[in-house]
Amino acid sequence: MVDTQEIEVIRAAKSKISEVDFDNLPFGKVFSDHMLLATYENGNWSRGSIRPYGDISVSPAMSSIHYGQSIFEGLKAFKSESNDVLIFRPEQNWERINKSAARLCMPSIPKELFLDGMKQLVDLDRNWVPTDNDCSLYIRPFMFATDPFLGVKPSDSYTFMIITSPVGPYYSKPLHLKVETEYTRAALGGVGFAKAAGNYAAAMLPAKIAQDQGVDQLIWTDAKEHRFIEEAGTMNMMMVIGDTLYTAPLTSTILPGVTRDSFLTLARDAGINIKEESVSTDMLIESIENNSLKEVFGVGTAATTAQVQKLTFKGKTYDLPAVESRTISNSIGGLLLDIKTGKATDNKGWNTKL
Ligand SMILES: *Cc1c(COP(=O)(O)O)cnc(C)c1O
């Protein structure tokens, strides 16, 4: 049971759940009945409040709109066969949002507000957690600056919210990615490691240009030379070259994904060679040409394990090994999903059960 003392609960008069087609869930367009909201003023967080999902009213001078002091998180809850609701590693997201907050000069969020608030919210809307394979309840915590003030300075007031959305798969087929060698997602010393709203705005134009060329998403490279592989869209990128699993090391330009960490942990347990090292585009293309590139995939909460089938670099498109042949991503990705959904034993204590 969740401690219910701290958080105020105002229930929705009528559930909207009967209006939702759970067999055709889009990503991120349907929201469950309730949301959580807390405000920060004069150095203190208010008591959290769970209330019916709905619009909020803000000042047009609200500083997050003008200067982007706005951060978010993303995680998922699954329903097991025995009807338990399992939230995957929520304390990792709590730690990470506070790292994002520190970088953006925002206050940290108390653990009870973030975790107990989330558990209580998800428990209240537990009927919204889909049961189908490939579906889950996406949980979106976020915080934004609310001072009605146009001066550029850290806001004194903030709002923290959690909304939840039942979702189906993010990508429905293997991806075609283009190695981006002009635009930059993140530079050393910047905010790439944070889930800062502005990072995603800055990535939209390069992604759109690629999509207009028929590509699904981008592979980001380092800001200085565009020579080293960083991430794939909003996923951490993994490659199997020979018998080694490569992924970029966690610098200030890499978002430290919970999926990345979980995947590496399970791969290490399975005795797979892992190198958290930068892979250059030269090495990547060479490994395609000499057939040592076995697997390329992205990992992230929304996309889970997203296979990459085609890769475009400097105008040339390469076809990658068949998805069925990819032993590491298929086995580890499958095990990870089985742990999340309660089908495999969670001996890491990763799931929070409601
Ligand atoms: C959220 C995100 C990821 C994946 O992180 P998870 O915790 O695994 O969901 C990777 N890269 C970027 C840029 C992200 O925003």
Short mmCIF file of C-alpha atoms and ligand atoms in Angstrom, two decimals:
data_model
loop_
_atom_site.label_atom_id
_atom_site.label_comp_id
_atom_site.label_asym_id
_atom_site.label_seq_id
_atom_site.Cartn_x
_atom_site.Cartn_y
_atom_site.Cartn_z
CA MET A 1 0.00 0.00 0.00
CA VAL A 2 1.05 3.54 -0.69
CA ASP A 3 1.19 6.08 2.12
CA THR A 4 -1.74 8.38 1.42
CA GLN A 5 -1.25 10.94 4.17
CA GLU A 6 0.65 13.56 2.25
CA ILE A 7 -1.12 13.83 -1.03
CA GLU A 8 -4.55 15.33 -1.55
CA VAL A 9 -6.81 13.38 -3.90
CA ILE A 10 -9.69 14.87 -5.86
CA ARG A 11 -11.29 12.13 -7.91
CA ALA A 12 -12.71 12.60 -11.38
CA ALA A 13 -16.51 12.59 -11.31
CA LYS A 14 -16.63 10.19 -14.25
CA SER A 15 -13.93 8.03 -15.82
CA LYS A 16 -13.16 8.53 -19.53
CA ILE A 17 -11.82 5.02 -19.91
CA SER A 18 -14.81 3.65 -21.84
CA GLU A 19 -14.05 6.16 -24.65
CA VAL A 20 -10.60 4.65 -25.25
CA ASP A 21 -9.88 2.00 -27.87
CA PHE A 22 -7.24 -0.06 -26.09
CA ASP A 23 -6.72 -2.19 -29.22
CA ASN A 24 -5.45 0.82 -31.21
CA LEU A 25 -3.43 2.92 -28.83
CA PRO A 26 -1.42 5.71 -30.43
CA PHE A 27 1.68 7.01 -28.63
CA GLY A 28 1.04 9.85 -26.20
CA LYS A 29 -2.37 11.11 -27.32
CA VAL A 30 -4.67 9.53 -24.75
CA PHE A 31 -4.42 10.52 -21.09
CA SER A 32 -5.76 8.73 -18.06
CA ASP A 33 -8.27 10.21 -15.64
CA HIS A 34 -5.96 11.87 -13.12
CA MET A 35 -2.76 13.91 -12.88
CA LEU A 36 -0.50 15.02 -10.07
CA LEU A 37 0.46 18.63 -9.46
CA ALA A 38 2.65 20.36 -6.87
CA THR A 39 4.03 23.89 -6.75
CA TYR A 40 7.28 25.31 -5.44
CA GLU A 41 7.31 28.75 -3.86
CA ASN A 42 9.44 30.54 -1.25
CA GLY A 43 11.84 27.61 -1.16
CA ASN A 44 9.20 24.98 -0.38
CA TRP A 45 7.18 22.38 -2.23
CA SER A 46 3.45 22.36 -1.65
CA ARG A 47 1.67 19.17 -0.73
CA GLY A 48 1.08 17.25 -3.96
CA SER A 49 -2.42 17.05 -5.29
CA ILE A 50 -3.92 14.36 -7.49
CA ARG A 51 -6.83 15.74 -9.45
CA PRO A 52 -8.80 15.12 -12.65
CA TYR A 53 -6.65 15.38 -15.79
CA GLY A 54 -7.26 18.70 -17.50
CA ASP A 55 -5.96 22.03 -18.71
CA ILE A 56 -3.99 24.33 -16.44
CA SER A 57 -3.87 28.09 -16.56
CA VAL A 58 -0.53 29.94 -16.78
CA SER A 59 0.76 33.50 -17.10
CA PRO A 60 1.79 34.58 -20.61
CA ALA A 61 5.00 35.89 -18.99
CA MET A 62 5.74 32.45 -17.49
CA SER A 63 9.52 32.17 -17.66
CA SER A 64 9.69 28.55 -18.88
CA ILE A 65 7.88 29.57 -22.07
CA HIS A 66 10.41 32.30 -22.78
CA TYR A 67 13.70 30.84 -21.55
CA GLY A 68 13.13 27.11 -21.43
CA GLN A 69 13.60 26.20 -17.79
CA SER A 70 11.66 23.01 -18.33
CA ILE A 71 12.64 19.38 -17.81
CA PHE A 72 10.91 16.02 -18.00
CA GLU A 73 11.16 12.29 -17.45
CA GLY A 74 9.65 9.23 -19.10
CA LEU A 75 9.08 5.78 -17.68
CA LYS A 76 6.57 2.96 -17.99
CA ALA A 77 4.25 0.81 -15.93
CA PHE A 78 3.24 -2.65 -17.13
CA LYS A 79 0.49 -5.02 -16.07
CA SER A 80 1.60 -8.54 -15.22
CA GLU A 81 -0.43 -11.65 -15.93
CA SER A 82 -1.48 -11.72 -12.26
CA ASN A 83 -2.79 -8.14 -12.57
CA ASP A 84 -0.01 -6.48 -10.61
CA VAL A 85 1.07 -3.08 -11.87
CA LEU A 86 4.86 -2.93 -12.24
CA ILE A 87 6.67 0.41 -12.57
CA PHE A 88 10.17 -0.04 -13.98
CA ARG A 89 13.01 1.52 -11.92
CA PRO A 90 11.22 4.77 -10.95
CA GLU A 91 13.91 5.81 -8.45
CA GLN A 92 16.33 6.07 -11.39
CA ASN A 93 14.08 8.67 -12.98
CA TRP A 94 13.82 10.52 -9.68
CA GLU A 95 17.61 10.70 -9.46
CA ARG A 96 17.90 11.75 -13.08
CA ILE A 97 15.27 14.51 -12.95
CA ASN A 98 17.16 16.01 -10.05
CA LYS A 99 20.39 15.97 -12.07
CA SER A 100 18.54 17.71 -14.89
CA ALA A 101 17.09 20.15 -12.34
CA ALA A 102 20.52 20.99 -10.92
CA ARG A 103 21.90 21.73 -14.41
CA LEU A 104 18.95 24.02 -15.24
CA CYS A 105 19.12 25.83 -11.87
CA MET A 106 15.82 24.34 -10.73
CA PRO A 107 14.98 22.99 -7.27
CA SER A 108 15.23 19.29 -6.58
CA ILE A 109 12.05 17.29 -6.19
CA PRO A 110 11.59 15.42 -2.90
CA LYS A 111 11.63 11.64 -3.22
CA GLU A 112 8.23 11.26 -1.51
CA LEU A 113 6.57 13.70 -3.88
CA PHE A 114 8.06 12.07 -6.97
CA LEU A 115 7.85 8.40 -6.00
CA ASP A 116 4.91 8.18 -3.61
CA GLY A 117 2.99 10.67 -5.73
CA MET A 118 3.63 8.56 -8.82
CA LYS A 119 2.68 5.31 -7.11
CA GLN A 120 -0.52 6.79 -5.79
CA LEU A 121 -1.43 8.30 -9.16
CA VAL A 122 -0.75 5.10 -11.08
CA ASP A 123 -2.56 3.02 -8.47
CA LEU A 124 -5.63 5.26 -8.72
CA ASP A 125 -5.62 4.90 -12.53
CA ARG A 126 -4.50 1.26 -12.54
CA ASN A 127 -7.33 0.29 -14.90
CA TRP A 128 -5.55 2.45 -17.48
CA VAL A 129 -2.46 0.23 -17.50
CA PRO A 130 -2.92 -1.83 -20.68
CA THR A 131 -2.67 -5.61 -20.51
CA ASP A 132 -1.77 -6.31 -24.13
CA ASN A 133 1.75 -7.27 -25.16
CA ASP A 134 3.67 -4.24 -26.48
CA CYS A 135 1.43 -1.85 -24.53
CA SER A 136 2.07 -0.04 -21.27
CA LEU A 137 1.23 3.07 -19.28
CA TYR A 138 3.72 5.79 -20.17
CA ILE A 139 4.40 8.03 -17.17
CA ARG A 140 5.52 11.59 -17.83
CA PRO A 141 6.81 13.59 -14.84
CA PHE A 142 7.86 17.17 -15.65
CA MET A 143 8.79 20.46 -14.01
CA PHE A 144 8.72 23.98 -15.39
CA ALA A 145 9.47 27.51 -14.19
CA THR A 146 6.41 29.64 -13.46
CA ASP A 147 7.61 33.13 -12.47
CA PRO A 148 5.58 35.72 -14.43
CA PHE A 149 8.78 37.67 -15.18
CA LEU A 150 10.68 38.46 -18.39
CA GLY A 151 14.09 38.96 -16.82
CA VAL A 152 16.58 36.20 -17.61
CA LYS A 153 17.27 34.57 -14.27
CA PRO A 154 16.37 31.33 -12.53
CA SER A 155 12.68 31.38 -11.61
CA ASP A 156 11.67 31.45 -7.96
CA SER A 157 8.54 29.38 -8.55
CA TYR A 158 7.97 26.05 -10.30
CA THR A 159 5.28 23.50 -11.02
CA PHE A 160 5.90 19.75 -10.94
CA MET A 161 3.36 17.46 -12.59
CA ILE A 162 2.88 13.84 -13.56
CA ILE A 163 0.54 12.80 -16.35
CA THR A 164 0.10 9.26 -17.66
CA SER A 165 -0.83 7.87 -21.03
CA PRO A 166 -1.67 4.31 -22.11
CA VAL A 167 0.51 3.60 -25.15
CA GLY A 168 1.14 1.12 -27.88
CA PRO A 169 4.49 0.61 -29.66
CA TYR A 170 6.49 3.75 -30.52
CA TYR A 171 8.07 2.39 -33.70
CA SER A 172 6.15 -0.29 -35.58
CA LYS A 173 8.98 -1.48 -37.84
CA PRO A 174 12.81 -1.54 -38.07
CA LEU A 175 14.28 1.89 -38.67
CA HIS A 176 16.23 3.65 -41.37
CA LEU A 177 18.66 6.08 -39.72
CA LYS A 178 20.88 8.75 -41.21
CA VAL A 179 24.20 9.72 -39.69
CA GLU A 180 23.93 13.47 -39.09
CA THR A 181 27.14 15.31 -39.94
CA GLU A 182 25.98 18.91 -40.04
CA TYR A 183 23.64 19.65 -37.14
CA THR A 184 24.44 18.96 -33.49
CA ARG A 185 22.25 17.63 -30.68
CA ALA A 186 24.59 18.22 -27.78
CA ALA A 187 28.03 19.69 -27.13
CA LEU A 188 30.45 18.95 -24.29
CA GLY A 189 29.60 21.15 -21.32
CA GLY A 190 26.04 21.65 -22.55
CA VAL A 191 22.77 20.06 -21.46
CA GLY A 192 22.68 16.91 -23.60
CA PHE A 193 22.81 14.67 -20.52
CA ALA A 194 19.70 16.37 -19.11
CA LYS A 195 16.13 15.78 -20.23
CA ALA A 196 15.80 19.50 -20.90
CA ALA A 197 12.85 20.47 -23.11
CA GLY A 198 14.94 22.65 -25.43
CA ASN A 199 17.14 19.74 -26.53
CA TYR A 200 14.15 18.20 -28.28
CA ALA A 201 13.11 21.44 -29.97
CA ALA A 202 16.64 21.87 -31.36
CA ALA A 203 16.56 18.35 -32.82
CA MET A 204 13.31 18.83 -34.73
CA LEU A 205 14.62 20.63 -37.82
CA PRO A 206 17.47 18.20 -38.56
CA ALA A 207 15.10 15.27 -37.95
CA LYS A 208 12.50 16.80 -40.26
CA ILE A 209 15.06 17.33 -43.03
CA ALA A 210 16.02 13.66 -42.72
CA GLN A 211 12.37 12.57 -42.70
CA ASP A 212 11.75 14.58 -45.86
CA GLN A 213 14.56 12.50 -47.40
CA GLY A 214 12.69 9.31 -46.42
CA VAL A 215 14.73 8.49 -43.33
CA ASP A 216 13.05 7.73 -39.97
CA GLN A 217 15.50 9.34 -37.54
CA LEU A 218 19.05 10.55 -37.07
CA ILE A 219 22.21 9.18 -35.60
CA TRP A 220 23.80 12.07 -33.74
CA THR A 221 27.54 12.54 -33.87
CA ASP A 222 29.86 14.64 -31.69
CA ALA A 223 29.56 18.42 -32.04
CA LYS A 224 33.23 19.10 -32.75
CA GLU A 225 34.14 16.77 -35.60
CA HIS A 226 30.93 14.85 -36.40
CA ARG A 227 33.11 11.76 -36.29
CA PHE A 228 31.89 9.81 -33.29
CA ILE A 229 28.51 8.15 -32.88
CA GLU A 230 26.50 9.47 -29.92
CA GLU A 231 22.78 8.68 -29.86
CA ALA A 232 19.99 7.63 -32.23
CA GLY A 233 17.04 10.04 -32.14
CA THR A 234 15.97 10.02 -28.50
CA MET A 235 17.50 6.62 -27.81
CA ASN A 236 20.90 5.44 -26.71
CA MET A 237 22.57 3.63 -29.57
CA MET A 238 24.13 0.19 -29.42
CA MET A 239 26.15 -1.70 -32.01
CA VAL A 240 27.47 -5.25 -32.05
CA ILE A 241 30.75 -5.43 -33.95
CA GLY A 242 32.35 -8.87 -34.00
CA ASP A 243 31.31 -10.25 -30.61
CA THR A 244 31.47 -6.94 -28.74
CA LEU A 245 28.59 -4.70 -27.74
CA TYR A 246 29.52 -1.03 -28.14
CA THR A 247 27.76 2.03 -26.79
CA ALA A 248 28.95 5.61 -26.24
CA PRO A 249 30.40 6.38 -22.80
CA LEU A 250 28.39 8.67 -20.51
CA THR A 251 29.78 12.15 -21.16
CA SER A 252 27.87 15.42 -20.82
CA THR A 253 26.47 14.90 -24.34
CA ILE A 254 24.87 11.53 -23.68
CA LEU A 255 21.54 11.04 -21.94
CA PRO A 256 22.16 8.33 -19.31
CA GLY A 257 19.28 6.06 -20.26
CA VAL A 258 17.72 3.73 -17.72
CA THR A 259 17.17 1.29 -20.58
CA ARG A 260 20.86 1.61 -21.54
CA ASP A 261 21.92 0.84 -17.99
CA SER A 262 19.47 -2.07 -17.66
CA PHE A 263 20.48 -3.52 -21.03
CA LEU A 264 24.20 -3.33 -20.20
CA THR A 265 23.60 -4.91 -16.79
CA LEU A 266 21.78 -7.89 -18.32
CA ALA A 267 24.34 -8.19 -21.13
CA ARG A 268 27.18 -8.19 -18.61
CA ASP A 269 25.38 -10.92 -16.62
CA ALA A 270 25.10 -12.94 -19.82
CA GLY A 271 28.87 -12.74 -20.30
CA ILE A 272 28.74 -10.48 -23.36
CA ASN A 273 31.81 -8.31 -24.08
CA ILE A 274 30.90 -4.68 -23.56
CA LYS A 275 32.82 -1.58 -24.55
CA GLU A 276 31.50 1.79 -23.43
CA GLU A 277 33.64 3.52 -26.01
CA SER A 278 33.05 5.97 -28.82
CA VAL A 279 32.65 4.33 -32.20
CA SER A 280 33.74 6.47 -35.14
CA THR A 281 31.77 6.66 -38.36
CA ASP A 282 34.87 5.24 -40.09
CA MET A 283 34.83 2.20 -37.83
CA LEU A 284 31.09 1.78 -38.33
CA ILE A 285 31.28 1.87 -42.15
CA GLU A 286 34.35 -0.36 -42.19
CA SER A 287 32.53 -2.91 -40.02
CA ILE A 288 29.59 -2.88 -42.44
CA GLU A 289 31.93 -3.38 -45.39
CA ASN A 290 33.86 -6.26 -43.82
CA ASN A 291 30.67 -7.86 -42.46
CA SER A 292 31.69 -7.63 -38.81
CA LEU A 293 28.74 -5.35 -37.97
CA LYS A 294 26.11 -7.74 -36.61
CA GLU A 295 23.54 -5.50 -34.94
CA VAL A 296 22.55 -1.85 -34.66
CA PHE A 297 19.71 -0.83 -32.38
CA GLY A 298 18.47 1.98 -30.18
CA VAL A 299 17.35 1.54 -26.58
CA GLY A 300 14.99 3.78 -24.64
CA THR A 301 11.85 3.66 -22.53
CA ALA A 302 9.44 4.72 -25.26
CA ALA A 303 10.97 2.66 -28.07
CA THR A 304 12.28 -0.25 -25.88
CA THR A 305 14.64 -2.02 -28.34
CA ALA A 306 14.36 -0.41 -31.77
CA GLN A 307 16.12 -2.34 -34.53
CA VAL A 308 17.93 -0.40 -37.24
CA GLN A 309 17.66 -1.98 -40.68
CA LYS A 310 19.17 0.72 -42.89
CA LEU A 311 21.79 3.32 -42.33
CA THR A 312 22.64 6.31 -44.53
CA PHE A 313 26.05 7.96 -44.29
CA LYS A 314 27.20 10.74 -46.62
CA GLY A 315 24.50 9.95 -49.18
CA LYS A 316 25.16 6.21 -49.29
CA THR A 317 22.63 3.74 -47.83
CA TYR A 318 23.71 0.45 -46.28
CA ASP A 319 21.44 -2.51 -45.54
CA LEU A 320 22.19 -4.14 -42.18
CA PRO A 321 21.95 -7.81 -41.12
CA ALA A 322 18.46 -9.34 -40.84
CA VAL A 323 16.69 -8.55 -37.57
CA GLU A 324 16.06 -12.29 -36.90
CA SER A 325 19.83 -12.93 -36.90
CA ARG A 326 20.54 -10.47 -34.10
CA THR A 327 21.17 -12.66 -31.09
CA ILE A 328 22.20 -10.04 -28.53
CA SER A 329 19.46 -7.45 -29.02
CA ASN A 330 16.81 -10.14 -29.42
CA SER A 331 17.83 -12.12 -26.32
CA ILE A 332 18.69 -9.25 -23.97
CA GLY A 333 15.90 -7.01 -25.25
CA GLY A 334 13.46 -9.90 -24.82
CA LEU A 335 14.67 -10.65 -21.29
CA LEU A 336 14.40 -6.98 -20.35
CA LEU A 337 10.82 -6.81 -21.58
CA ASP A 338 10.00 -10.07 -19.75
CA ILE A 339 11.33 -8.60 -16.50
CA LYS A 340 9.30 -5.42 -16.99
CA THR A 341 6.10 -7.35 -17.63
CA GLY A 342 6.66 -9.83 -14.80
CA LYS A 343 7.21 -12.84 -17.09
CA ALA A 344 10.84 -13.28 -16.02
CA THR A 345 12.11 -13.16 -12.44
CA ASP A 346 13.10 -9.68 -11.36
CA ASN A 347 16.15 -10.63 -9.34
CA LYS A 348 17.57 -7.09 -9.54
CA GLY A 349 14.60 -5.60 -7.66
CA TRP A 350 13.91 -3.30 -10.59
CA ASN A 351 10.11 -3.37 -10.47
CA THR A 352 7.99 -1.34 -8.07
CA LYS A 353 4.85 -3.40 -7.60
CA LEU A 354 1.45 -1.83 -6.94
C1 LIG B 1 15.07 9.68 -22.64
C2 LIG B 1 16.22 9.57 -23.58
C3 LIG B 1 16.93 8.37 -23.76
C4 LIG B 1 16.52 7.07 -23.13
O1 LIG B 1 16.49 7.09 -21.75
P1 LIG B 1 15.62 5.98 -20.99
O2 LIG B 1 15.80 6.29 -19.56
O3 LIG B 1 16.17 4.67 -21.37
O4 LIG B 1 14.23 6.15 -21.47
C5 LIG B 1 18.05 8.39 -24.59
N1 LIG B 1 18.42 9.51 -25.24
C6 LIG B 1 17.75 10.67 -25.11
C7 LIG B 1 18.23 11.85 -25.84
C8 LIG B 1 16.62 10.72 -24.29
O5 LIG B 1 15.94 11.85 -24.18
#
